[in-house]
Amino acid sequence: MRILILGGTGEAIALAEALSQRRHRVTTALAGRTSAPHKPHGELRTGGFGGASGLADFLRKGKFEYLVDATHPFAAQISANAVEAAKATEVPLLRIDRPAWTEPEKAGWVHVASEAEAAEALPGSATVLLTIGRQHLEPFLARSDCRFILRCIEAPDIDLPANVSLRVARPPFDRQSELALMRQHNVSHLVTKNAGGAQTEAKIHAAFFLKVKVIMIDRPALPEAETVTNVAEAVAVFDQLPAPSRLFGFLP
Ligand code: NAP
């Protein structure tokens, strides 16, 4: 089966490998934000499609039979485009949506809907571990009254002011190293997106343990789609599909 995976996550990489091993013809699409992304099994296509209609054209021209949205939970635009393109082309769509982290009892998370709201929620003189990636930093850079430890996979391509120290690091992160980092910098606040998943969850436990205040950017709402929560469930969907009818064309 010809499958297009919208990627940019560990799930997309793992799914491309599992489906390639099952002899599906897999293409993974990446937005092209990271300079040295992990190379997935199968074919790779980099760059935007030009909206939902561009994605629909790509599905038609490539004769794709299935579309998988394995993008990050905060990549709301491409997920909406996937729903629209799937409808327009009648190509079935499956979304992998890893569960969000749940708030430990009495953790007192401050829930916000955007980076701007998160920056506004910080008190003056806060020391902040900022783990939102390297985009949408502007509202935090305007808070010259706070100190930031900005952790991201790749350095942002802007000059950072003196109150922001950069740590370039790639997940997974474990509890011990998260505790050490928060203690070393005397962190008072953690600002994070509710990305979910095990790779970056340790910061949540470390913050709870050290009573570091969590400002949680909640997930954007996505249009409805058939959804599974992990790669194994996604693979099971493909394993359960009936064999292509053309292989059984000789049957009555
Ligand atoms: P977005 O806001 O939902 O998408 C913006 C535009 O980027 C889309 O309209 C599309 O352009 C293009 N695009 C996004 N993902 C694509 C993909 N997998 N393949 C081809 N084009 C794609 O996305 P974003 O939040 O900027 O994230 C970009 C990518 O980074 C996503 O693939 C996501 O999985 C990954 N990522 C995002 C985050 C995050 O926090 N947002 C974190 C980790 C990884 P066209 O309209 O031109 O098709």
XYZ file of N, CA and C in Angstrom, residues 125-245:
363
model
N 11.210 38.588 38.126
C 12.353 37.922 38.776
C 12.301 36.401 38.745
N 11.391 35.816 37.953
C 11.339 34.351 37.862
C 12.590 33.833 37.148
N 13.022 32.635 37.560
C 14.079 31.929 36.823
C 13.396 30.759 36.132
N 13.421 30.788 34.790
C 12.507 29.954 34.016
C 13.254 28.943 33.154
N 12.880 27.681 33.308
C 13.318 26.693 32.327
C 12.284 26.698 31.207
N 12.729 27.099 30.016
C 11.810 27.320 28.892
C 12.038 26.217 27.864
N 11.015 25.372 27.676
C 11.200 24.192 26.816
C 10.108 24.144 25.755
N 9.980 25.226 25.004
C 8.897 25.313 24.009
C 9.433 25.221 22.589
N 10.709 24.880 22.453
C 11.311 24.886 21.125
C 11.914 26.241 20.824
N 12.266 26.462 19.560
C 12.992 27.710 19.243
C 12.127 28.694 18.471
N 10.834 28.368 18.346
C 9.924 29.303 17.675
C 9.047 29.987 18.731
N 8.447 31.076 18.353
C 7.506 31.806 19.232
C 8.166 32.252 20.537
N 9.436 32.684 20.446
C 10.153 33.109 21.654
C 9.897 34.574 22.008
N 9.363 35.336 21.052
C 9.282 36.798 21.215
C 8.683 37.241 22.552
N 7.511 36.668 22.966
C 6.929 37.162 24.231
C 7.852 36.956 25.430
N 8.696 35.930 25.388
C 9.609 35.687 26.510
C 10.800 36.640 26.442
N 11.249 36.911 25.225
C 12.396 37.812 25.074
C 12.033 39.228 25.527
N 10.730 39.524 25.523
C 10.294 40.850 25.994
C 10.312 40.932 27.528
N 10.458 39.791 28.212
C 10.443 39.792 29.682
C 11.883 39.929 30.209
N 12.409 41.153 30.138
C 13.790 41.370 30.571
C 13.913 41.297 32.088
N 12.771 41.205 32.786
C 12.795 41.114 34.258
C 12.899 39.667 34.744
N 12.953 38.712 33.821
C 13.085 37.288 34.201
C 14.392 36.748 33.626
N 14.806 35.590 34.179
C 15.999 34.917 33.654
C 15.532 33.618 33.014
N 16.074 33.289 31.842
C 15.598 32.103 31.130
C 16.735 31.125 30.855
N 16.468 29.853 31.065
C 17.317 28.801 30.519
C 16.498 28.232 29.376
N 16.925 28.532 28.170
C 16.176 28.109 26.985
C 16.779 26.802 26.485
N 15.982 25.731 26.538
C 16.494 24.448 26.056
C 15.773 24.078 24.761
N 16.569 23.854 23.737
C 15.973 23.399 22.476
C 16.950 22.492 21.730
N 16.403 21.786 20.742
C 17.188 20.785 19.994
C 18.205 21.474 19.097
N 17.828 22.639 18.595
C 18.710 23.391 17.706
C 18.664 24.863 18.128
N 19.775 25.556 18.039
C 19.806 26.955 18.482
C 18.884 27.810 17.614
N 18.196 28.782 18.216
C 17.372 29.684 17.400
C 18.266 30.566 16.542
N 17.754 31.005 15.380
C 18.616 31.815 14.513
C 18.419 33.307 14.771
N 18.307 33.666 16.043
C 18.257 35.077 16.438
C 19.259 35.282 17.560
N 19.671 36.540 17.763
C 20.568 36.829 18.886
C 19.757 36.811 20.177
N 20.316 36.167 21.194
C 19.591 36.090 22.466
C 20.145 37.132 23.432
N 19.257 37.785 24.189
C 19.743 38.770 25.158
C 20.476 38.096 26.320
N 21.127 38.918 27.147
C 22.001 38.384 28.207
C 21.228 37.605 29.273
N 19.933 37.885 29.435
C 19.163 37.168 30.469
C 18.655 35.795 29.993
N 19.083 35.388 28.778
C 18.673 34.072 28.254
C 19.920 33.225 28.040
N 20.027 32.098 28.744
C 21.151 31.206 28.438
C 20.625 29.973 27.711
N 21.362 29.596 26.691
C 20.911 28.555 25.763
C 21.526 27.207 26.132
N 20.692 26.173 26.105
C 21.177 24.780 26.240
C 20.652 24.002 25.065
N 21.551 23.596 24.188
C 21.131 22.788 23.035
C 21.236 21.329 23.446
N 20.133 20.626 23.416
C 20.119 19.219 23.862
C 18.962 18.494 23.207
N 19.182 17.212 22.939
C 18.161 16.402 22.257
C 17.571 15.390 23.242
N 16.244 15.250 23.295
C 15.659 14.238 24.186
C 16.124 12.838 23.784
N 15.999 11.804 24.622
C 15.256 11.828 25.894
C 16.063 12.428 27.048
N 15.314 12.952 28.038
C 15.918 13.468 29.270
C 15.407 12.620 30.437
N 16.330 12.324 31.382
C 15.862 11.516 32.516
C 15.680 12.388 33.761
N 15.084 11.774 34.762
C 14.681 12.520 35.959
C 15.888 13.115 36.683
N 16.961 12.316 36.763
C 18.140 12.793 37.506
C 18.726 14.043 36.857
N 18.840 14.023 35.544
C 19.451 15.179 34.877
C 18.516 16.392 34.921
N 17.207 16.155 34.906
C 16.263 17.277 35.010
C 16.319 17.896 36.408
N 16.425 17.037 37.421
C 16.548 17.541 38.794
C 17.834 18.360 38.928
N 18.920 17.818 38.369
C 20.222 18.500 38.479
C 20.171 19.865 37.784
N 19.551 19.909 36.615
C 19.472 21.171 35.860
C 18.656 22.217 36.629
N 17.530 21.786 37.158
C 16.669 22.744 37.883
C 17.343 23.233 39.157
N 18.064 22.322 39.821
C 18.758 22.720 41.056
C 19.918 23.666 40.735
N 20.671 23.296 39.691
C 21.864 24.082 39.321
C 21.512 25.553 39.070
N 20.375 25.778 38.424
C 20.000 27.158 38.061
C 18.976 27.761 39.019
N 18.633 26.996 40.059
C 17.631 27.496 41.003
C 16.338 27.912 40.279
N 15.864 27.013 39.454
C 14.704 27.310 38.603
C 13.450 27.474 39.463
N 12.702 28.547 39.200
C 11.437 28.750 39.940
C 10.229 28.364 39.093
N 10.361 28.435 37.748
C 9.227 28.164 36.860
C 9.662 27.301 35.665
N 8.778 26.388 35.306
C 8.961 25.617 34.071
C 7.850 26.028 33.115
N 8.243 26.432 31.904
C 7.233 26.720 30.871
C 7.375 25.653 29.798
N 6.286 24.940 29.563
C 6.328 23.849 28.592
C 5.006 23.735 27.849
N 5.080 23.155 26.652
C 3.858 22.769 25.952
C 3.461 21.386 26.455
N 2.167 21.094 26.457
C 1.770 19.744 26.870
C 1.931 18.789 25.692
N 3.212 18.472 25.425
C 3.535 17.621 24.271
C 3.163 16.167 24.531
N 3.163 15.732 25.801
C 2.923 14.325 26.111
C 4.123 13.475 25.700
N 4.043 12.178 26.015
C 5.115 11.259 25.613
C 6.174 11.122 26.693
N 6.899 10.003 26.630
C 7.854 9.654 27.678
C 9.191 10.395 27.545
N 9.539 10.792 26.318
C 10.891 11.324 26.084
C 11.197 12.595 26.872
N 10.184 13.418 27.101
C 10.425 14.704 27.778
C 9.575 14.866 29.037
N 9.065 13.739 29.523
C 8.146 13.808 30.671
C 8.870 14.031 31.996
N 10.168 13.687 32.048
C 10.895 13.730 33.325
C 10.882 15.127 33.945
N 10.840 16.166 33.113
C 10.839 17.535 33.659
C 9.600 17.789 34.505
N 8.482 17.126 34.138
C 7.233 17.303 34.876
C 7.387 16.728 36.284
N 7.993 15.541 36.359
C 8.193 14.900 37.668
C 9.209 15.688 38.494
N 10.278 16.144 37.841
C 11.310 16.908 38.565
C 10.722 18.211 39.105
N 9.902 18.880 38.303
C 9.288 20.143 38.748
C 8.379 19.887 39.950
N 7.625 18.798 39.901
C 6.711 18.471 41.011
C 7.523 18.229 42.283
N 8.598 17.476 42.134
C 9.436 17.121 43.280
C 10.066 18.376 43.912
N 10.513 19.289 43.055
C 11.220 20.483 43.561
C 10.284 21.668 43.813
N 8.977 21.427 43.621
C 7.974 22.502 43.791
C 8.242 23.690 42.853
N 8.729 23.377 41.682
C 8.887 24.397 40.636
C 7.507 24.618 40.012
N 7.083 25.859 39.882
C 5.755 26.177 39.314
C 5.726 25.831 37.825
N 4.675 25.157 37.400
C 4.576 24.774 35.988
C 3.564 25.658 35.269
N 4.006 26.273 34.199
C 3.079 27.005 33.326
C 2.913 26.145 32.078
N 1.735 25.563 31.955
C 1.492 24.547 30.930
C 0.707 25.142 29.765
N 1.316 25.097 28.596
C 0.590 25.547 27.390
C -0.235 24.352 26.915
N -1.551 24.491 27.019
C -2.435 23.374 26.671
C -2.499 23.205 25.156
N -2.919 22.011 24.759
C -2.915 21.669 23.329
C -3.976 22.418 22.532
N -3.669 22.710 21.290
C -4.702 23.311 20.432
C -5.740 22.241 20.072
N -6.971 22.692 19.842
C -8.022 21.759 19.411
C -7.771 21.383 17.952
N -8.025 20.126 17.620
C -7.841 19.672 16.234
C -9.173 19.172 15.695
N -9.398 19.278 14.387
C -10.631 18.712 13.833
C -10.635 17.195 13.982
N -11.837 16.635 14.058
C -11.956 15.183 14.303
C -11.318 14.344 13.215
N -10.714 13.243 13.626
C -10.146 12.278 12.675
C -10.061 10.945 13.393
N -9.975 9.855 12.626
C -9.748 8.550 13.259
C -8.377 8.622 13.933
N -8.337 8.263 15.212
C -7.120 8.520 15.996
C -6.685 7.284 16.785
N -5.370 7.074 16.814
C -4.774 6.092 17.719
C -3.772 6.843 18.592
N -3.304 6.193 19.663
C -2.455 6.944 20.593
C -0.974 6.599 20.477
N -0.648 5.542 19.719
C 0.776 5.195 19.607
C 1.047 4.415 18.319
N 2.321 4.137 18.104
C 2.747 3.504 16.843
C 2.223 2.076 16.731
N 2.243 1.339 17.844
C 1.774 -0.059 17.803
C 0.313 -0.108 17.359
N -0.483 0.808 17.871
C -1.901 0.841 17.481
C -2.037 1.209 16.006
N -1.184 2.098 15.543
C -1.242 2.490 14.125
C -0.867 1.304 13.229
N 0.174 0.583 13.620
C 0.595 -0.587 12.839
C -0.543 -1.611 12.808
N -1.217 -1.781 13.952
C -2.327 -2.746 14.027
C -3.433 -2.370 13.039
N -3.673 -1.082 12.864
C -4.698 -0.647 11.898
C -4.330 -1.154 10.503
N -3.053 -1.009 10.133
C -2.637 -1.450 8.785
C -2.630 -2.973 8.685
N -2.242 -3.643 9.769
C -2.218 -5.112 9.739
C -3.627 -5.689 9.575
N -4.620 -4.936 10.044
C -5.988 -5.455 9.989
C -6.720 -5.091 8.700
N -6.084 -4.268 7.879
C -6.766 -3.872 6.634
C -6.875 -5.081 5.710
N -7.981 -5.184 4.961
C -8.062 -6.287 4.005
C -6.996 -6.130 2.930
N -6.554 -7.236 2.360
C -5.563 -7.183 1.292
C -6.156 -6.406 0.117
N -5.321 -5.696 -0.657
C -5.837 -4.926 -1.792
C -6.659 -5.803 -2.729
N -7.797 -5.270 -3.191
C -8.735 -6.096 -3.962
C -8.120 -6.595 -5.269
